[in-house]
Short mmCIF file of C-alpha atoms and ligand atoms in Angstrom, two decimals:
data_model
loop_
_atom_site.label_atom_id
_atom_site.label_comp_id
_atom_site.label_asym_id
_atom_site.label_seq_id
_atom_site.Cartn_x
_atom_site.Cartn_y
_atom_site.Cartn_z
CA MET A 1 0.01 -0.02 -0.01
CA VAL A 2 1.29 3.40 -1.00
CA LYS A 3 -0.04 6.83 -0.01
CA ALA A 4 -1.11 8.63 -3.14
CA LEU A 5 -1.86 12.33 -3.37
CA VAL A 6 -4.31 13.31 -6.07
CA THR A 7 -4.58 17.01 -6.70
CA GLY A 8 -7.91 17.83 -8.35
CA GLY A 9 -9.19 14.50 -7.00
CA ALA A 10 -12.73 15.81 -6.54
CA GLY A 11 -12.96 16.49 -10.29
CA PHE A 12 -14.09 14.21 -13.11
CA ILE A 13 -10.88 12.28 -13.96
CA GLY A 14 -9.42 12.73 -10.45
CA SER A 15 -12.35 11.06 -8.72
CA HIS A 16 -12.21 8.06 -11.11
CA LEU A 17 -8.46 7.90 -10.42
CA CYS A 18 -9.30 7.79 -6.64
CA ASP A 19 -11.68 4.90 -7.36
CA HIS A 20 -8.90 3.04 -9.10
CA LEU A 21 -6.20 3.80 -6.53
CA VAL A 22 -8.52 2.62 -3.68
CA SER A 23 -9.33 -0.58 -5.63
CA LEU A 24 -5.57 -1.19 -5.90
CA GLY A 25 -5.39 -0.96 -2.13
CA HIS A 26 -3.66 2.46 -1.83
CA GLU A 27 -4.32 5.11 0.77
CA VAL A 28 -5.52 8.23 -1.02
CA VAL A 29 -5.41 11.99 -0.10
CA VAL A 30 -7.17 14.50 -2.29
CA LEU A 31 -6.23 18.21 -2.49
CA ASP A 32 -8.90 20.20 -4.23
CA ASP A 33 -10.32 23.70 -4.01
CA LEU A 34 -13.75 22.57 -5.41
CA SER A 35 -13.67 25.28 -8.10
CA THR A 36 -15.00 22.82 -10.70
CA GLY A 37 -14.92 19.61 -8.65
CA SER A 38 -17.52 18.38 -6.18
CA PRO A 39 -17.35 16.51 -2.88
CA ALA A 40 -20.20 14.34 -4.22
CA ASN A 41 -17.71 12.76 -6.59
CA LEU A 42 -15.94 11.25 -3.57
CA GLU A 43 -18.87 10.48 -1.28
CA HIS A 44 -18.74 6.76 -2.09
CA LEU A 45 -15.10 6.66 -1.03
CA PRO A 46 -15.08 7.16 2.76
CA SER A 47 -11.44 6.07 3.08
CA VAL A 48 -10.24 8.96 0.95
CA ARG A 49 -8.92 11.92 3.02
CA PHE A 50 -10.16 15.18 1.54
CA VAL A 51 -8.14 18.38 1.98
CA HIS A 52 -10.02 21.50 0.88
CA GLY A 53 -7.46 23.98 -0.41
CA SER A 54 -5.59 25.34 -3.37
CA ILE A 55 -2.47 24.13 -5.15
CA LEU A 56 -1.51 27.84 -4.99
CA ASP A 57 -0.99 27.42 -1.25
CA ARG A 58 2.61 26.33 -1.20
CA ALA A 59 2.73 25.33 2.49
CA LEU A 60 -0.40 23.25 2.18
CA VAL A 61 0.89 21.53 -0.95
CA ASP A 62 4.10 20.74 0.86
CA GLU A 63 2.19 19.28 3.80
CA CYS A 64 0.07 17.10 1.49
CA VAL A 65 3.06 15.80 -0.51
CA ARG A 66 5.19 15.04 2.54
CA GLY A 67 4.85 11.33 3.38
CA ALA A 68 3.18 10.42 0.05
CA GLY A 69 4.60 7.65 -2.13
CA MET A 70 3.19 9.00 -5.41
CA VAL A 71 1.54 12.22 -6.64
CA PHE A 72 -0.98 12.57 -9.43
CA HIS A 73 -1.21 16.23 -10.29
CA LEU A 74 -4.62 16.85 -11.99
CA ALA A 75 -5.78 20.14 -10.42
CA ALA A 76 -6.06 22.76 -13.12
CA ALA A 77 -8.31 25.56 -14.30
CA VAL A 78 -10.05 23.75 -17.17
CA GLY A 79 -12.78 24.26 -19.74
CA VAL A 80 -12.77 26.53 -22.78
CA HIS A 81 -15.36 28.89 -21.20
CA THR A 82 -13.34 29.32 -17.97
CA ILE A 83 -10.16 29.86 -19.87
CA LEU A 84 -11.68 32.48 -22.24
CA ALA A 85 -13.40 34.24 -19.36
CA GLU A 86 -10.34 34.20 -17.08
CA PRO A 87 -7.13 33.58 -19.03
CA LEU A 88 -5.00 35.04 -16.23
CA LYS A 89 -6.56 32.83 -13.55
CA SER A 90 -6.03 29.85 -15.79
CA LEU A 91 -2.40 30.79 -16.31
CA ARG A 92 -1.79 31.41 -12.57
CA VAL A 93 -3.28 28.18 -11.39
CA ASN A 94 -1.84 26.08 -14.17
CA LEU A 95 1.67 27.57 -13.91
CA HIS A 96 2.26 28.45 -10.28
CA GLY A 97 0.08 25.61 -8.94
CA THR A 98 1.96 23.05 -10.95
CA GLU A 99 5.27 24.54 -9.92
CA ASN A 100 4.30 24.15 -6.28
CA VAL A 101 3.21 20.52 -6.70
CA VAL A 102 6.27 19.50 -8.78
CA GLU A 103 8.75 21.27 -6.46
CA ALA A 104 7.21 19.64 -3.41
CA ALA A 105 7.40 16.22 -5.04
CA ALA A 106 10.99 16.76 -5.92
CA ARG A 107 11.83 18.11 -2.44
CA HIS A 108 10.33 15.05 -0.77
CA GLY A 109 11.52 12.51 -3.38
CA VAL A 110 7.99 11.43 -4.40
CA ARG A 111 7.45 10.20 -7.92
CA TYR A 112 4.82 12.17 -9.78
CA ALA A 113 2.57 12.30 -12.82
CA VAL A 114 1.38 15.60 -14.32
CA ALA A 115 -1.77 15.88 -16.44
CA SER A 116 -1.17 17.68 -19.67
CA SER A 117 -3.48 18.06 -22.64
CA SER A 118 -3.86 17.40 -26.35
CA GLU A 119 -4.42 21.18 -26.51
CA ILE A 120 -0.61 21.63 -26.48
CA TYR A 121 -0.59 20.36 -30.04
CA GLY A 122 -2.34 23.62 -30.96
CA LYS A 123 -3.80 23.78 -34.41
CA ASN A 124 -1.71 20.84 -35.69
CA ASP A 125 -4.17 18.52 -37.32
CA ALA A 126 -1.83 15.89 -38.66
CA ASP A 127 -3.21 12.38 -38.80
CA GLY A 128 -1.89 10.87 -35.59
CA LEU A 129 -0.29 13.45 -33.32
CA HIS A 130 2.98 12.07 -32.14
CA GLU A 131 4.67 13.03 -28.87
CA ASP A 132 7.81 14.18 -30.71
CA SER A 133 5.98 16.69 -32.90
CA ASP A 134 8.08 19.87 -32.99
CA ARG A 135 5.13 21.99 -33.97
CA ILE A 136 3.74 22.02 -30.47
CA LEU A 137 2.47 25.41 -29.39
CA GLY A 138 3.06 26.81 -32.89
CA SER A 139 -0.08 28.85 -32.44
CA ALA A 140 -0.21 32.50 -31.51
CA LEU A 141 -0.47 32.99 -27.82
CA LYS A 142 -3.98 34.31 -27.73
CA SER A 143 -6.20 33.84 -24.67
CA ARG A 144 -7.65 30.80 -26.49
CA TRP A 145 -4.24 29.25 -26.03
CA SER A 146 -3.45 30.31 -22.51
CA TYR A 147 -4.44 26.82 -21.21
CA ALA A 148 -2.28 25.12 -23.88
CA ALA A 149 0.62 27.44 -23.23
CA ALA A 150 0.46 26.79 -19.51
CA LYS A 151 0.22 23.02 -19.99
CA GLY A 152 3.19 23.23 -22.35
CA ILE A 153 5.23 25.00 -19.66
CA ASP A 154 3.93 22.56 -17.04
CA GLU A 155 5.43 19.72 -19.10
CA LEU A 156 8.83 21.45 -19.17
CA VAL A 157 8.67 22.21 -15.41
CA ALA A 158 7.76 18.62 -14.70
CA VAL A 159 10.42 17.05 -16.83
CA GLU A 160 13.26 19.47 -16.08
CA THR A 161 12.57 19.26 -12.32
CA SER A 162 12.70 15.53 -12.61
CA ARG A 163 15.97 15.72 -14.48
CA ALA A 164 17.54 18.09 -11.95
CA SER A 165 16.28 16.21 -8.86
CA GLY A 166 16.44 12.64 -10.10
CA VAL A 167 12.85 12.13 -8.93
CA PRO A 168 10.88 10.22 -11.57
CA CYS A 169 7.96 11.80 -13.37
CA VAL A 170 5.71 11.15 -16.27
CA VAL A 171 3.61 13.60 -18.29
CA LEU A 172 0.13 12.43 -19.28
CA ARG A 173 -1.14 14.08 -22.45
CA LEU A 174 -4.89 13.48 -22.24
CA PHE A 175 -7.05 13.62 -25.36
CA ASN A 176 -10.81 14.32 -24.80
CA ILE A 177 -11.39 11.98 -21.94
CA VAL A 178 -15.09 11.45 -21.20
CA GLY A 179 -17.32 9.50 -18.86
CA ALA A 180 -19.68 9.75 -15.90
CA ARG A 181 -19.26 12.72 -13.53
CA GLN A 182 -17.94 15.01 -16.29
CA THR A 183 -20.05 18.13 -16.34
CA GLY A 184 -21.00 20.23 -19.37
CA ARG A 185 -20.80 23.43 -17.42
CA TYR A 186 -17.36 24.43 -18.58
CA GLY A 187 -17.69 23.80 -22.28
CA MET A 188 -17.19 19.97 -22.35
CA VAL A 189 -19.05 18.84 -25.43
CA LEU A 190 -20.25 15.32 -24.69
CA PRO A 191 -21.92 15.86 -21.33
CA ARG A 192 -23.49 19.02 -22.69
CA PHE A 193 -24.93 17.16 -25.71
CA VAL A 194 -26.24 14.39 -23.46
CA ALA A 195 -27.88 16.87 -21.01
CA GLN A 196 -29.49 18.81 -23.90
CA ALA A 197 -30.75 15.57 -25.54
CA LEU A 198 -32.22 14.21 -22.29
CA ALA A 199 -33.89 17.59 -21.55
CA GLY A 200 -35.36 17.71 -25.09
CA GLU A 201 -33.49 20.99 -25.71
CA PRO A 202 -31.68 21.86 -28.93
CA ILE A 203 -28.27 20.11 -29.17
CA THR A 204 -25.95 23.03 -29.85
CA VAL A 205 -23.05 22.30 -32.18
CA HIS A 206 -20.36 25.04 -32.13
CA GLY A 207 -19.02 25.85 -35.59
CA ASP A 208 -20.14 23.83 -38.63
CA GLY A 209 -19.74 20.50 -36.83
CA SER A 210 -17.23 19.16 -39.30
CA GLN A 211 -14.39 19.37 -36.76
CA ARG A 212 -13.32 15.90 -35.74
CA ARG A 213 -12.31 14.49 -32.36
CA CYS A 214 -11.64 11.20 -30.65
CA PHE A 215 -13.27 10.59 -27.25
CA GLY A 216 -11.57 8.24 -24.83
CA SER A 217 -13.13 6.58 -21.82
CA VAL A 218 -12.01 7.59 -18.35
CA HIS A 219 -12.05 3.82 -17.55
CA ASP A 220 -9.23 3.30 -20.12
CA ALA A 221 -7.36 6.48 -19.17
CA VAL A 222 -7.18 5.98 -15.40
CA PRO A 223 -5.46 2.57 -15.29
CA ALA A 224 -3.04 3.82 -17.95
CA MET A 225 -2.16 6.76 -15.67
CA THR A 226 -1.18 4.55 -12.72
CA ARG A 227 0.63 2.02 -14.87
CA LEU A 228 2.72 4.73 -16.57
CA LEU A 229 3.84 5.99 -13.14
CA ASP A 230 4.92 2.43 -12.40
CA THR A 231 6.92 2.12 -15.59
CA SER A 232 10.51 3.37 -15.44
CA GLU A 233 10.76 3.50 -19.23
CA ALA A 234 8.02 6.17 -19.20
CA TYR A 235 9.93 8.48 -16.84
CA GLY A 236 10.77 11.89 -18.15
CA ARG A 237 8.43 11.40 -21.14
CA ALA A 238 5.09 12.78 -22.28
CA VAL A 239 2.67 10.09 -23.25
CA ASN A 240 -0.53 10.45 -25.20
CA ILE A 241 -3.68 8.82 -23.67
CA GLY A 242 -6.98 8.71 -25.44
CA SER A 243 -8.75 6.89 -28.29
CA ARG A 244 -8.37 6.82 -32.03
CA GLU A 245 -12.09 6.31 -32.74
CA GLU A 246 -12.75 9.50 -34.67
CA ILE A 247 -16.05 11.32 -35.09
CA SER A 248 -17.17 14.75 -36.28
CA ILE A 249 -18.97 16.92 -33.72
CA GLU A 250 -22.07 16.88 -35.91
CA GLY A 251 -21.79 13.08 -36.03
CA LEU A 252 -21.49 13.07 -32.18
CA ALA A 253 -24.70 15.11 -31.90
CA HIS A 254 -26.53 12.59 -34.10
CA ARG A 255 -25.03 9.63 -32.16
CA VAL A 256 -26.15 11.20 -28.80
CA ARG A 257 -29.62 11.88 -30.13
CA GLU A 258 -30.02 8.32 -31.38
CA ILE A 259 -28.71 6.66 -28.21
CA THR A 260 -30.81 8.82 -25.87
CA GLY A 261 -33.89 8.40 -28.14
CA SER A 262 -34.24 12.22 -28.05
CA ALA A 263 -36.26 14.30 -30.48
CA SER A 264 -34.01 17.32 -29.91
CA GLU A 265 -33.21 19.48 -32.91
CA ILE A 266 -29.51 19.86 -33.75
CA ARG A 267 -28.70 23.57 -33.91
CA PHE A 268 -25.46 25.09 -35.22
CA VAL A 269 -24.03 28.07 -33.31
CA PRO A 270 -21.21 30.01 -35.00
CA TYR A 271 -17.93 30.08 -33.03
CA HIS A 272 -18.08 33.87 -32.63
CA GLU A 273 -21.47 33.54 -30.86
CA ALA A 274 -20.47 30.52 -28.72
CA TYR A 275 -17.09 31.96 -27.72
CA ASP A 276 -15.23 35.10 -28.82
CA PRO A 277 -14.80 36.79 -32.19
CA GLY A 278 -11.85 35.17 -33.81
CA PHE A 279 -12.14 31.96 -31.77
CA GLU A 280 -10.05 29.16 -33.31
CA ASP A 281 -10.51 25.47 -32.99
CA MET A 282 -8.59 22.43 -34.28
CA ARG A 283 -10.19 20.89 -37.32
CA ARG A 284 -9.04 17.44 -36.32
CA ARG A 285 -7.38 15.86 -33.31
CA ILE A 286 -6.34 12.27 -33.33
CA PRO A 287 -3.64 10.88 -31.04
CA ASP A 288 -0.80 8.60 -32.05
CA LEU A 289 -1.08 5.99 -29.21
CA SER A 290 1.93 3.86 -30.25
CA LEU A 291 4.10 5.10 -27.36
CA ALA A 292 1.53 4.17 -24.67
CA ALA A 293 1.02 0.85 -26.50
CA ARG A 294 4.71 0.10 -26.37
CA LEU A 295 5.26 1.24 -22.74
CA ILE A 296 2.23 -0.38 -21.11
CA GLY A 297 0.39 -2.31 -23.84
CA TYR A 298 -2.30 0.45 -23.84
CA ARG A 299 -5.25 -0.39 -26.00
CA PRO A 300 -8.59 1.39 -25.36
CA ARG A 301 -11.33 -1.09 -24.51
CA TYR A 302 -14.34 1.19 -24.61
CA ARG A 303 -16.09 2.34 -27.80
CA LEU A 304 -17.82 5.63 -28.08
CA ASP A 305 -21.32 4.22 -28.06
CA ASP A 306 -20.61 2.40 -24.82
CA ILE A 307 -19.27 5.57 -23.31
CA ILE A 308 -22.34 7.58 -24.31
CA LYS A 309 -24.64 4.91 -22.92
P1 NAD B 1 -12.22 18.76 -13.55
O1 NAD B 1 -12.56 20.25 -13.65
O2 NAD B 1 -13.27 17.87 -13.26
O3 NAD B 1 -11.01 18.56 -12.53
C1 NAD B 1 -10.10 19.59 -12.15
C2 NAD B 1 -10.12 19.59 -10.62
O4 NAD B 1 -9.11 20.54 -10.22
C3 NAD B 1 -11.45 20.08 -10.06
O5 NAD B 1 -11.85 19.13 -9.06
C4 NAD B 1 -11.14 21.46 -9.47
O6 NAD B 1 -11.93 21.79 -8.38
C5 NAD B 1 -9.68 21.32 -9.11
N1 NAD B 1 -8.95 22.56 -9.04
C6 NAD B 1 -8.97 23.56 -9.95
N2 NAD B 1 -8.17 24.58 -9.52
C7 NAD B 1 -7.62 24.15 -8.34
C8 NAD B 1 -6.72 24.74 -7.37
N3 NAD B 1 -6.20 25.93 -7.60
N4 NAD B 1 -6.32 24.01 -6.30
C9 NAD B 1 -6.91 22.77 -6.08
N5 NAD B 1 -7.76 22.16 -6.93
C10 NAD B 1 -8.10 22.90 -8.02
O7 NAD B 1 -11.52 18.45 -14.97
P2 NAD B 1 -10.92 17.06 -15.50
O8 NAD B 1 -11.48 16.87 -16.89
O9 NAD B 1 -11.10 15.93 -14.52
O10 NAD B 1 -9.39 17.37 -15.62
C11 NAD B 1 -8.41 16.85 -14.80
C12 NAD B 1 -7.00 17.14 -15.40
O11 NAD B 1 -6.96 16.54 -16.68
C13 NAD B 1 -6.73 18.61 -15.62
O12 NAD B 1 -5.40 18.88 -15.31
C14 NAD B 1 -7.01 18.81 -17.06
O13 NAD B 1 -6.27 19.93 -17.57
C15 NAD B 1 -6.53 17.50 -17.60
N6 NAD B 1 -7.14 17.19 -18.92
C16 NAD B 1 -8.44 16.72 -19.01
C17 NAD B 1 -8.91 16.36 -20.25
C18 NAD B 1 -10.30 15.83 -20.42
O14 NAD B 1 -10.61 15.40 -21.53
N7 NAD B 1 -11.15 15.76 -19.41
C19 NAD B 1 -8.14 16.56 -21.42
C20 NAD B 1 -6.89 17.05 -21.25
C21 NAD B 1 -6.37 17.34 -20.04
#
């Protein structure tokens, strides 16, 4: 049994990670400020110790990391709406918060995993984004990209701190992970579509709906996260995690409507109405998963239809 600290553990992915860590027999501590997470996500896990606080609180972070055997750093300001509304907050939490967590892990010699994002590939839409792409963050640093920029720096901070301290780390580049407990409040497309379909409201597709994404199950992602932190060959690397089952956003709206048996109309909302004038989105985002396959035999088990159901 190892003591695991999960920052952002009251959130969507974090709470599933807590489920998994508890099922593996680990003792789990969560540090979360509940800005987007909810205590309800952890209610069924009475053994998890919950610490209500921010990763910006350096002393508190240090206290939580001390005595832990591994750290999963997932706390972040997330969601396109949050980021566009408050790019500075997003930068502050995602840069300084990560620095606090990573530095504490290095100081106490605790191996750590840091959640990054497919967003760092920017507007690259090559078929199969590979971890070694040198076009990362090639996009202009507009507020749209503040999250991506911060996650890119987080990766560098994580890996360089690991190199300097000798404490192992792995960077988890997550691609559109979905599942139960994800909320649509901050711009996440699948839970929003499902909620709209179930309520019989119009399903609102941003843009023309031809943009394509791959949605991965949280039940595939979470075991990959723990296994990567147990795999020395993964140390110091960034590893893509997600699915390669591709679908257009319009196609997703139709799929959700069919599966929920909804009669909702599908309505297209131009980007400049949904977000900001000049909002940019990636046309296509599909991960190259060969590194995760080689390191841990990663192969997603869940199909999109199962995830929607
Ligand atoms: P989430 O909003 O459910 O989880 C984030 C958690 O961090 C929340 O519980 C929130 O309350 C907490 N948090 C935010 N600011 C904090 C602070 N200052 N101090 C302490 N806690 C704070 O979102 P999620 O989808 O579960 O995301 C988890 C991680 O995975 C994030 O780092 C996110 O960037 C990354 N990620 C997620 C996806 C995805 O598809 N869901 C994709 C790429 C990356």
